[in-house]
Short mmCIF file of C-alpha atoms and ligand atoms in Angstrom, two decimals:
data_model
loop_
_atom_site.label_atom_id
_atom_site.label_comp_id
_atom_site.label_asym_id
_atom_site.label_seq_id
_atom_site.Cartn_x
_atom_site.Cartn_y
_atom_site.Cartn_z
CA MET A 869 0.00 0.00 0.00
CA LEU A 870 1.21 3.44 -0.81
CA ILE A 871 -0.10 6.38 1.12
CA ARG A 872 1.04 9.62 -0.39
CA ARG A 873 0.61 12.62 1.82
CA ILE A 874 -0.56 15.73 0.08
CA THR A 875 0.15 18.92 1.94
CA CYS A 876 -1.40 21.50 -0.37
CA ALA A 877 -4.98 22.62 0.19
CA ARG A 878 -6.21 20.39 -2.60
CA ALA A 879 -4.08 18.31 -4.85
CA LEU A 880 -6.53 17.93 -7.67
CA PRO A 881 -8.59 20.17 -9.87
CA LEU A 882 -12.22 19.88 -8.77
CA SER A 883 -13.18 18.58 -12.17
CA ILE A 884 -11.52 15.20 -11.65
CA PRO A 885 -14.38 13.01 -12.77
CA MET A 886 -14.49 10.42 -10.03
CA ALA A 887 -14.08 12.70 -7.05
CA THR A 888 -17.48 13.14 -5.45
CA SER A 889 -19.35 16.39 -5.84
CA PRO A 890 -18.53 18.12 -2.59
CA LEU A 891 -21.65 18.23 -0.48
CA PHE A 892 -19.86 18.85 2.77
CA SER A 893 -16.29 19.23 1.78
CA HIS A 894 -15.21 22.51 0.25
CA LEU A 895 -11.94 24.25 -0.21
CA LYS A 896 -13.01 26.84 2.30
CA PRO A 897 -16.09 27.69 4.34
CA PRO A 898 -18.89 29.17 2.23
CA SER A 899 -18.74 32.92 2.23
CA PRO A 900 -21.32 34.58 4.46
CA SER A 901 -22.45 36.67 1.52
CA SER A 902 -23.36 33.68 -0.66
CA PRO A 903 -27.09 33.56 -1.40
CA LEU A 904 -29.22 31.60 1.00
CA PRO A 905 -30.69 28.55 -0.66
CA PRO A 906 -34.48 28.49 -0.66
CA ARG A 907 -35.81 26.65 2.38
CA VAL A 908 -39.29 26.41 1.05
CA LEU A 909 -40.09 26.21 -2.61
CA SER A 910 -42.08 29.04 -3.98
CA SER A 911 -44.72 27.93 -6.41
CA SER A 912 -43.24 30.09 -9.16
CA ARG A 913 -39.96 28.18 -9.09
CA SER A 914 -39.53 25.25 -11.37
CA PHE A 915 -38.81 22.75 -8.81
CA PRO A 916 -38.63 19.29 -7.65
CA PHE A 917 -41.53 17.39 -8.08
CA SER A 918 -42.27 14.73 -5.58
CA SER A 919 -43.05 12.12 -8.11
CA LEU A 920 -42.06 11.71 -11.70
CA ALA A 921 -43.98 8.54 -12.34
CA SER A 922 -46.69 10.37 -14.23
CA ALA A 923 -44.31 12.11 -16.60
CA SER A 924 -46.09 11.20 -19.77
CA PRO A 925 -49.75 10.35 -19.44
CA SER A 926 -50.27 10.69 -23.18
CA LYS A 927 -47.49 8.32 -24.16
CA PRO A 928 -47.24 5.61 -21.54
CA SER A 929 -43.97 3.75 -21.60
CA SER A 930 -44.28 0.26 -22.97
CA LYS A 931 -41.99 -1.14 -20.27
CA ARG A 932 -41.69 0.13 -16.71
CA ALA A 933 -38.21 1.44 -15.98
CA ASN A 934 -38.99 1.56 -12.26
CA PRO A 935 -40.40 -1.43 -10.37
CA PRO A 936 -43.63 -1.14 -8.36
CA ILE A 937 -43.28 0.34 -4.90
CA ALA A 938 -44.36 -1.01 -1.50
CA ALA A 939 -46.59 1.34 0.46
CA LEU A 940 -45.17 0.63 3.93
CA VAL A 941 -41.66 -0.12 5.15
CA GLU A 942 -40.13 -0.66 8.57
CA VAL A 943 -36.78 0.59 9.86
CA GLY A 944 -35.58 -0.10 13.38
CA GLY A 945 -39.11 -0.80 14.55
CA VAL A 946 -40.46 2.42 13.00
CA LYS A 947 -43.17 1.95 10.39
CA ILE A 948 -42.89 4.37 7.48
CA ALA A 949 -45.77 4.76 5.06
CA LYS A 950 -45.22 6.14 1.60
CA ASP A 951 -47.50 9.09 2.42
CA ASP A 952 -45.23 9.96 5.36
CA VAL A 953 -42.34 10.61 3.00
CA VAL A 954 -43.71 11.39 -0.48
CA ARG A 955 -46.18 14.27 -0.65
CA GLU A 956 -46.67 15.53 -4.15
CA SER A 957 -48.91 18.43 -3.20
CA ASP A 958 -46.60 19.72 -0.46
CA PRO A 959 -44.15 22.31 -1.83
CA THR A 960 -41.79 21.65 1.08
CA ASN A 961 -41.45 18.01 0.01
CA ASN A 962 -39.13 16.86 -2.79
CA VAL A 963 -38.93 13.09 -2.23
CA PRO A 964 -39.80 11.11 -5.37
CA ASP A 965 -41.28 7.60 -5.40
CA ASN A 966 -38.07 5.97 -6.56
CA ILE A 967 -36.30 7.27 -3.46
CA PHE A 968 -39.01 6.07 -1.10
CA SER A 969 -38.65 2.64 -2.70
CA LYS A 970 -35.11 2.38 -1.32
CA ILE A 971 -35.99 3.14 2.31
CA GLY A 972 -35.93 0.04 4.46
CA LEU A 973 -33.92 -2.10 2.03
CA GLN A 974 -30.89 -1.78 4.32
CA LEU A 975 -28.26 -3.40 2.09
CA HIS A 976 -25.78 -2.88 4.92
CA ARG A 977 -27.63 -5.39 7.09
CA ARG A 978 -27.40 -8.24 4.56
CA ASP A 979 -24.47 -10.48 5.35
CA ASN A 980 -24.29 -11.84 1.78
CA HIS A 981 -24.37 -8.46 0.08
CA PRO A 982 -21.09 -6.66 -0.73
CA ILE A 983 -22.12 -3.70 1.46
CA GLY A 984 -22.93 -6.00 4.40
CA ILE A 985 -19.77 -8.05 3.89
CA LEU A 986 -17.73 -4.84 3.91
CA LYS A 987 -19.50 -3.52 7.02
CA ASN A 988 -18.70 -6.75 8.85
CA ALA A 989 -15.05 -6.61 7.74
CA ILE A 990 -14.77 -3.05 9.10
CA TYR A 991 -16.40 -4.19 12.34
CA ASP A 992 -13.75 -6.94 12.58
CA TYR A 993 -10.98 -4.39 12.21
CA PHE A 994 -12.38 -2.17 14.97
CA ASP A 995 -13.15 -5.09 17.28
CA THR A 996 -9.62 -6.41 16.92
CA SER A 997 -7.80 -3.09 17.11
CA TYR A 998 -9.87 -1.57 19.93
CA SER A 999 -10.87 -4.65 21.99
CA SER A 1000 -14.53 -4.33 20.93
CA LYS A 1001 -14.85 -0.88 22.52
CA PHE A 1002 -16.73 0.60 19.55
CA VAL A 1003 -20.49 0.45 20.03
CA LYS A 1004 -22.25 -0.26 16.74
CA PHE A 1005 -25.50 1.18 15.41
CA ASP A 1006 -26.90 0.12 12.05
CA ASP A 1007 -30.64 0.48 12.44
CA LEU A 1008 -31.20 4.17 13.15
CA CYS A 1009 -34.10 5.67 11.21
CA PRO A 1010 -32.96 7.63 8.11
CA ILE A 1011 -35.70 10.24 8.58
CA VAL A 1012 -34.15 12.90 10.80
CA SER A 1013 -34.72 16.52 11.74
CA VAL A 1014 -32.97 19.42 10.05
CA GLN A 1015 -31.51 20.06 13.47
CA GLN A 1016 -29.88 16.61 13.62
CA ASN A 1017 -28.72 16.59 10.02
CA PHE A 1018 -27.33 20.13 9.92
CA ASP A 1019 -27.58 22.31 13.05
CA GLU A 1020 -26.06 19.86 15.51
CA VAL A 1021 -23.02 19.38 13.31
CA LEU A 1022 -22.61 23.13 12.80
CA VAL A 1023 -23.55 23.25 9.12
CA PRO A 1024 -23.97 27.00 8.48
CA ALA A 1025 -27.41 28.34 7.63
CA ASP A 1026 -26.28 29.26 4.11
CA HIS A 1027 -24.42 26.03 3.35
CA VAL A 1028 -25.21 24.54 -0.05
CA SER A 1029 -25.94 21.11 1.42
CA ARG A 1030 -29.09 22.51 3.09
CA SER A 1031 -30.66 23.48 -0.23
CA TYR A 1032 -33.60 21.64 -1.74
CA ASN A 1033 -31.32 21.12 -4.69
CA ASP A 1034 -29.00 18.87 -2.70
CA THR A 1035 -31.11 17.29 0.03
CA TYR A 1036 -34.40 15.38 0.12
CA TYR A 1037 -36.82 17.23 2.39
CA VAL A 1038 -39.84 15.45 3.84
CA ASN A 1039 -41.02 18.85 5.04
CA ALA A 1040 -39.30 22.10 6.03
CA ASP A 1041 -38.03 20.60 9.33
CA THR A 1042 -37.42 16.99 8.34
CA VAL A 1043 -35.05 15.38 5.84
CA LEU A 1044 -33.81 12.02 4.67
CA ARG A 1045 -30.40 12.11 6.34
CA CYS A 1046 -27.72 13.03 3.85
CA HIS A 1047 -24.92 11.72 6.03
CA THR A 1048 -24.51 9.51 9.07
CA SER A 1049 -23.00 12.50 10.89
CA ALA A 1050 -26.66 13.34 11.65
CA HIS A 1051 -26.41 10.95 14.61
CA GLN A 1052 -23.12 12.19 16.07
CA ALA A 1053 -24.46 14.70 18.58
CA GLU A 1054 -27.21 12.55 20.08
CA LEU A 1055 -24.81 9.63 20.58
CA LEU A 1056 -22.25 11.91 22.23
CA ARG A 1057 -25.02 13.20 24.50
CA ASP A 1058 -25.92 9.61 25.31
CA GLY A 1059 -22.38 9.25 26.66
CA HIS A 1060 -20.78 7.16 23.92
CA SER A 1061 -17.05 7.72 23.39
CA TYR A 1062 -16.41 5.06 20.75
CA PHE A 1063 -19.09 4.41 18.15
CA LEU A 1064 -19.81 3.35 14.58
CA VAL A 1065 -23.05 4.28 12.80
CA THR A 1066 -23.86 2.56 9.52
CA GLY A 1067 -26.84 3.53 7.41
CA ASP A 1068 -28.41 4.46 4.12
CA VAL A 1069 -28.07 8.15 3.24
CA TYR A 1070 -29.86 10.18 0.57
CA ARG A 1071 -28.70 12.97 -1.72
CA ARG A 1072 -29.85 14.68 -4.86
CA ASP A 1073 -26.76 14.21 -6.95
CA SER A 1074 -25.31 13.67 -10.40
CA ILE A 1075 -25.66 10.46 -12.42
CA ASP A 1076 -22.55 8.43 -13.14
CA SER A 1077 -20.83 5.21 -12.16
CA THR A 1078 -19.76 6.43 -8.68
CA HIS A 1079 -22.78 8.56 -7.65
CA TYR A 1080 -26.19 7.29 -6.64
CA PRO A 1081 -28.94 9.18 -4.79
CA VAL A 1082 -29.03 6.51 -2.07
CA PHE A 1083 -25.81 5.11 -0.73
CA HIS A 1084 -24.35 3.86 2.53
CA GLN A 1085 -22.01 5.49 4.98
CA MET A 1086 -20.29 4.39 8.13
CA GLU A 1087 -19.56 7.04 10.68
CA GLY A 1088 -16.88 6.50 13.31
CA VAL A 1089 -16.30 8.67 16.35
CA ARG A 1090 -13.68 8.34 19.05
CA VAL A 1091 -13.48 10.69 22.07
CA PHE A 1092 -10.26 11.07 24.07
CA SER A 1093 -10.03 12.35 27.64
CA PRO A 1094 -7.07 14.60 28.65
CA ASP A 1095 -5.09 11.79 30.30
CA GLU A 1096 -4.85 10.09 26.90
CA TRP A 1097 -2.90 12.85 25.15
CA GLU A 1098 -1.22 14.56 28.11
CA GLY A 1099 2.32 13.30 28.27
CA SER A 1100 2.35 12.42 24.56
CA GLY A 1101 4.23 15.62 23.77
CA ALA A 1102 1.58 16.58 21.20
CA ASP A 1103 -1.29 19.04 21.61
CA ALA A 1104 -4.79 17.56 21.70
CA PRO A 1105 -5.82 18.21 18.05
CA SER A 1106 -2.49 16.97 16.66
CA TYR A 1107 -2.71 13.89 18.84
CA ALA A 1108 -6.25 13.16 17.59
CA ALA A 1109 -5.32 13.82 13.93
CA MET A 1110 -2.35 11.46 14.16
CA ASP A 1111 -4.43 8.76 15.80
CA LEU A 1112 -7.19 9.18 13.18
CA LYS A 1113 -4.84 8.74 10.23
CA LYS A 1114 -3.17 5.78 11.87
CA CYS A 1115 -6.56 4.18 12.44
CA LEU A 1116 -7.78 4.71 8.87
CA GLU A 1117 -4.50 3.68 7.27
CA GLY A 1118 -4.72 0.49 9.34
CA LEU A 1119 -8.27 -0.04 8.14
CA ALA A 1120 -7.18 0.44 4.51
CA ARG A 1121 -4.41 -2.12 4.98
CA HIS A 1122 -6.87 -4.53 6.60
CA LEU A 1123 -9.30 -4.21 3.70
CA PHE A 1124 -7.05 -3.81 0.70
CA GLY A 1125 -3.49 -4.81 1.45
CA ALA A 1126 -1.81 -3.00 -1.42
CA VAL A 1127 -3.62 -0.15 -3.10
CA GLU A 1128 -2.53 3.34 -4.03
CA MET A 1129 -3.92 6.08 -1.78
CA ARG A 1130 -3.43 9.65 -0.78
CA TRP A 1131 -4.64 12.11 1.85
CA VAL A 1132 -6.10 15.41 0.69
CA ASP A 1133 -6.73 18.39 2.99
CA THR A 1134 -10.32 19.61 2.83
CA TYR A 1135 -13.05 21.47 4.74
CA PHE A 1136 -16.04 20.16 6.69
CA PRO A 1137 -18.13 22.36 8.99
CA PHE A 1138 -17.87 19.77 11.78
CA THR A 1139 -14.13 19.00 11.79
CA ASN A 1140 -10.88 20.94 11.83
CA PRO A 1141 -8.46 19.96 10.44
CA SER A 1142 -10.31 17.88 7.85
CA PHE A 1143 -9.09 15.31 5.36
CA GLU A 1144 -10.29 13.06 2.58
CA LEU A 1145 -8.78 9.77 1.55
CA GLU A 1146 -8.63 8.95 -2.14
CA ILE A 1147 -7.89 5.59 -3.74
CA TYR A 1148 -6.62 5.00 -7.26
CA PHE A 1149 -9.33 2.96 -9.02
CA GLN A 1150 -10.14 2.43 -12.70
CA GLU A 1151 -7.34 4.82 -13.63
CA ARG A 1152 -8.68 7.71 -11.58
CA TRP A 1153 -8.51 9.02 -8.02
CA MET A 1154 -11.74 8.21 -6.18
CA GLU A 1155 -12.68 9.84 -2.89
CA VAL A 1156 -13.70 7.18 -0.39
CA LEU A 1157 -14.03 8.97 2.95
CA GLY A 1158 -14.04 12.28 4.79
CA CYS A 1159 -12.69 12.74 8.30
CA GLY A 1160 -11.11 15.10 10.78
CA VAL A 1161 -10.77 16.35 14.32
CA THR A 1162 -14.20 17.16 15.75
CA GLU A 1163 -14.99 20.84 16.26
CA GLN A 1164 -14.69 21.67 19.95
CA GLU A 1165 -18.13 23.28 19.94
CA ILE A 1166 -19.78 19.94 19.13
CA LEU A 1167 -18.02 18.33 22.07
CA SER A 1168 -18.77 21.11 24.55
CA ARG A 1169 -22.43 21.33 23.49
CA ASN A 1170 -22.79 17.63 24.13
CA GLY A 1171 -21.17 17.26 27.52
CA ARG A 1172 -17.50 16.66 26.50
CA LYS A 1173 -15.99 20.04 27.22
CA ASP A 1174 -12.46 18.97 28.08
CA CYS A 1175 -12.15 16.23 25.52
CA VAL A 1176 -10.90 15.96 21.97
CA ALA A 1177 -12.32 13.60 19.34
CA TRP A 1178 -11.94 12.41 15.80
CA ALA A 1179 -14.67 11.42 13.36
CA PHE A 1180 -14.86 9.89 9.91
CA GLY A 1181 -17.54 9.10 7.33
CA LEU A 1182 -16.80 6.24 4.91
CA GLY A 1183 -18.60 5.83 1.58
CA LEU A 1184 -19.28 2.08 1.68
CA GLU A 1185 -20.17 1.71 -2.03
CA ARG A 1186 -16.94 3.41 -3.04
CA LEU A 1187 -14.86 1.10 -0.84
CA ALA A 1188 -16.83 -1.95 -2.00
CA MET A 1189 -16.28 -0.99 -5.64
CA VAL A 1190 -12.53 -1.17 -5.07
CA LEU A 1191 -12.68 -4.25 -2.89
CA PHE A 1192 -14.91 -6.37 -5.14
CA ASP A 1193 -14.05 -4.74 -8.48
CA ILE A 1194 -17.62 -3.56 -9.01
CA PRO A 1195 -17.55 -1.14 -11.94
CA ASP A 1196 -20.92 0.61 -11.53
CA ILE A 1197 -22.66 1.79 -8.36
CA ARG A 1198 -26.10 0.77 -9.69
CA LEU A 1199 -25.10 -2.89 -9.43
CA PHE A 1200 -25.41 -2.78 -5.63
CA TRP A 1201 -29.19 -2.55 -6.06
CA SER A 1202 -29.39 -5.45 -8.48
CA THR A 1203 -31.56 -8.36 -7.42
CA ASN A 1204 -30.36 -10.38 -10.39
CA GLN A 1205 -29.10 -13.69 -9.13
CA ARG A 1206 -26.10 -13.44 -11.45
CA PHE A 1207 -24.98 -10.53 -9.26
CA THR A 1208 -26.16 -11.62 -5.81
CA SER A 1209 -24.86 -15.20 -6.10
CA GLN A 1210 -21.27 -13.99 -6.52
CA PHE A 1211 -21.00 -12.79 -2.91
CA SER A 1212 -21.19 -14.62 0.36
CA GLU A 1213 -20.82 -13.90 4.05
CA GLY A 1214 -17.27 -13.24 5.19
CA LYS A 1215 -15.74 -13.51 1.70
CA LEU A 1216 -13.81 -10.30 1.21
CA GLY A 1217 -11.36 -11.07 -1.57
CA VAL A 1218 -13.91 -12.11 -4.24
CA LYS A 1219 -13.66 -10.19 -7.51
CA PHE A 1220 -16.90 -9.53 -9.33
CA LYS A 1221 -17.17 -11.18 -12.74
CA PRO A 1222 -19.31 -9.07 -15.05
CA PHE A 1223 -22.04 -11.34 -16.35
CA SER A 1224 -22.92 -9.20 -19.31
CA LYS A 1225 -21.89 -6.09 -21.07
CA PHE A 1226 -24.63 -4.59 -23.14
CA PRO A 1227 -23.80 -1.58 -25.27
CA PRO A 1228 -24.86 1.85 -23.98
CA CYS A 1229 -27.11 4.01 -26.10
CA TYR A 1230 -26.46 7.76 -26.10
CA LYS A 1231 -29.11 10.43 -26.54
CA ASP A 1232 -28.47 14.15 -26.48
CA ILE A 1233 -30.82 16.81 -25.20
CA SER A 1234 -30.26 20.57 -25.65
CA PHE A 1235 -32.20 23.43 -24.11
CA TRP A 1236 -32.02 27.06 -23.07
CA ILE A 1237 -31.65 27.07 -19.30
CA THR A 1238 -33.46 29.36 -16.85
CA ASP A 1239 -31.96 30.96 -13.72
CA SER A 1240 -33.42 28.24 -11.55
CA PHE A 1241 -32.09 25.36 -13.66
CA THR A 1242 -29.74 22.97 -11.85
CA GLU A 1243 -28.07 19.79 -12.96
CA ASN A 1244 -29.36 17.90 -9.91
CA ASN A 1245 -32.94 18.73 -10.94
CA LEU A 1246 -32.24 17.40 -14.41
CA CYS A 1247 -30.80 14.21 -12.94
CA GLU A 1248 -33.93 13.78 -10.80
CA VAL A 1249 -36.10 14.02 -13.91
CA VAL A 1250 -33.96 11.50 -15.77
CA ARG A 1251 -33.88 9.04 -12.87
CA GLY A 1252 -37.60 9.44 -12.32
CA ILE A 1253 -38.23 8.27 -15.86
CA ALA A 1254 -35.38 5.92 -16.70
CA GLY A 1255 -34.56 4.66 -13.19
CA ASP A 1256 -31.39 2.60 -13.17
CA LEU A 1257 -31.36 2.48 -16.98
CA ALA A 1258 -29.78 5.94 -16.80
CA GLU A 1259 -26.07 5.28 -16.57
CA GLU A 1260 -24.68 8.78 -16.97
CA VAL A 1261 -25.80 12.35 -17.59
CA LYS A 1262 -23.00 14.54 -18.81
CA LEU A 1263 -22.82 18.17 -19.91
CA ILE A 1264 -21.18 18.13 -23.35
CA ASP A 1265 -21.85 21.66 -24.57
CA ASN A 1266 -22.46 24.99 -22.87
CA PHE A 1267 -22.61 28.40 -24.51
CA THR A 1268 -24.23 31.81 -24.06
CA ASN A 1269 -25.52 33.67 -27.13
CA LYS A 1270 -25.40 37.40 -27.83
CA LYS A 1271 -28.80 37.87 -26.16
CA GLY A 1272 -27.39 36.37 -22.97
CA MET A 1273 -29.33 33.10 -23.26
CA THR A 1274 -27.41 30.04 -22.11
CA SER A 1275 -27.76 26.69 -23.80
CA HIS A 1276 -26.78 23.35 -22.29
CA CYS A 1277 -26.47 20.09 -24.14
CA TYR A 1278 -26.42 16.89 -22.06
CA ARG A 1279 -25.58 13.43 -23.27
CA ILE A 1280 -27.59 10.72 -21.52
CA ALA A 1281 -26.19 7.20 -21.57
CA PHE A 1282 -28.91 4.55 -21.27
CA ARG A 1283 -27.79 1.04 -20.48
CA SER A 1284 -29.27 -1.94 -18.73
CA MET A 1285 -26.89 -4.16 -16.83
CA GLU A 1286 -29.15 -7.13 -17.47
CA ARG A 1287 -30.51 -7.02 -21.00
CA SER A 1288 -30.37 -5.31 -24.38
CA LEU A 1289 -32.58 -2.28 -24.67
CA THR A 1290 -34.58 -1.96 -27.87
CA ASP A 1291 -34.47 1.17 -30.01
CA ASP A 1292 -38.18 1.66 -29.39
CA GLU A 1293 -37.71 1.52 -25.66
CA ILE A 1294 -34.87 4.03 -25.66
CA ASN A 1295 -36.70 6.38 -27.98
CA GLN A 1296 -39.71 6.22 -25.71
CA LEU A 1297 -37.57 6.97 -22.65
CA GLN A 1298 -35.90 9.87 -24.37
CA TRP A 1299 -39.25 11.20 -25.53
CA ASN A 1300 -40.53 11.05 -21.95
CA VAL A 1301 -37.37 12.70 -20.65
CA ARG A 1302 -37.71 15.55 -23.15
CA GLU A 1303 -41.33 16.10 -22.23
CA ALA A 1304 -40.64 16.05 -18.50
CA VAL A 1305 -37.59 18.28 -18.77
CA GLN A 1306 -39.69 20.86 -20.55
CA ASN A 1307 -42.70 20.60 -18.22
CA LYS A 1308 -40.97 20.26 -14.89
CA LEU A 1309 -37.85 22.33 -15.35
CA HIS A 1310 -39.53 24.97 -17.55
CA VAL A 1311 -36.61 25.13 -19.95
CA THR A 1312 -36.98 25.63 -23.70
CA LEU A 1313 -35.89 22.64 -25.73
CA ARG A 1314 -33.80 23.38 -28.80
C1 LIG B 177 -19.67 13.57 4.54
O1 LIG B 177 -20.76 13.08 4.29
C2 LIG B 177 -19.21 13.79 5.94
N1 LIG B 177 -20.32 13.64 6.85
C3 LIG B 177 -18.07 12.81 6.28
C4 LIG B 177 -17.40 13.12 7.57
C5 LIG B 177 -17.82 12.51 8.74
C6 LIG B 177 -16.36 14.04 7.60
C7 LIG B 177 -17.21 12.82 9.95
C8 LIG B 177 -15.74 14.37 8.80
C9 LIG B 177 -16.17 13.75 9.96
P1 LIG B 177 -18.90 13.64 2.05
O2 LIG B 177 -20.04 14.45 1.53
O3 LIG B 177 -17.59 13.90 1.44
O4 LIG B 177 -18.72 13.86 3.60
O5 LIG B 177 -19.26 12.10 1.87
C10 LIG B 177 -18.47 11.07 2.47
C11 LIG B 177 -18.24 9.94 1.48
O6 LIG B 177 -19.49 9.45 0.97
C12 LIG B 177 -17.46 10.36 0.23
O7 LIG B 177 -16.09 10.35 0.50
C13 LIG B 177 -17.87 9.27 -0.75
O8 LIG B 177 -17.11 8.10 -0.52
C14 LIG B 177 -19.30 8.97 -0.37
N2 LIG B 177 -20.28 9.63 -1.27
C15 LIG B 177 -20.63 10.93 -1.31
N3 LIG B 177 -21.59 11.16 -2.25
C16 LIG B 177 -21.88 9.95 -2.80
C17 LIG B 177 -22.81 9.49 -3.79
N4 LIG B 177 -23.68 10.29 -4.40
N5 LIG B 177 -22.82 8.16 -4.11
C18 LIG B 177 -21.97 7.32 -3.48
N6 LIG B 177 -21.09 7.68 -2.52
C19 LIG B 177 -21.03 8.97 -2.18
MG1 LIG B 178 -16.57 14.60 0.02
#
């Protein structure tokens, strides 16, 4: 294993394709003068749409891209009805059906699924290295308050991650957690000093092989009392930062043995200093985790005034992609036996054998954007219609004419991982996408 330390603020241009779009990490804190994202959607804004299933009543798709959805799910003993989460008529709600359909599936609690196998392997590492001191939570409800998800981890009021463009809101005060850090404060208040929280998290995001609107994170927090760093010769934050990197480098060795990695300095509202770990995968650097030394204010607000702590948030899909050689993040949701049968409990070293490779089909769509247009909204429309058949949405052309009108052209890659798509089917999907883009995003098609 090679761990290259990067000392500059950020080693890579932000356009590196496989680095995640930075929801929490930024080069620097957002400026106080940046515009406040809308908390509640005004009816005049072209905005998210709770459900996209009815995109084209006049031209019903011949085949359903999205499977039927259960009306009630249960997480950690809490029953969640579809109506609790998806409310089309409520302008403060932007959760579509296809997102509700993922709640309660809990891939991380399946011992034969790559995400569950990875979770268990990480548990093994922590149990062995820390004599089972880490308390584990993997069944906390993903519906949390804005306070838990943002306020308690010091996310500023004007931070981009709070916008309806980035986060799924159930209503103005309640969200689908967009990171497992949402549970940090309550667990600190409950007196835990070593804990791991694994869960499904939800984000409005781009469409490509390493981004999916539902994915899994594992949060780790360790609190130190003064006697642990006093006498070490280091100050408390340096001591915690050193211990954190040692812990995560050990974890990487435990999981991967030899793989090329590097640390990158970054910014999170809840840690300082903050770092990301990137792994070289499929000929690119891929960000797999964020971490850092917990902001003192979080500790003092939650009864740990004299302590220091570290915290990390791992992207489990990203790590599992490297570990099992899984080329596309959509595969984790596959129920196809040719995928599921390749993995079994405790088997970490297995390399995924692609069972098929069907050709992608590319369709371009061009339109004049409006001020309220965002790429995440476009991706929501595309996913709402094509579901997991949408492999990638990529901006391929962008220009502003003399009148100041800006045109975007996106290339959509449609591909099934399980079968060949017919021309008719793809044309129908693209037709539905065009119609929905025009109606829901209020842009002018070219
Ligand atoms: C966070 O979510 C922070 N809460 C992590 C953290 C915890 C930092 C504690 C400090 C202390 P970030 O937005 O970078 O950070 O996401 C963490 C990881 O989730 C990323 O490194 C990446 O591996 C994964 N990830 C992010 N977005 C996606 C996505 N759309 N699909 C799949 N994985 C993703
Ligand atoms: Mg990040």
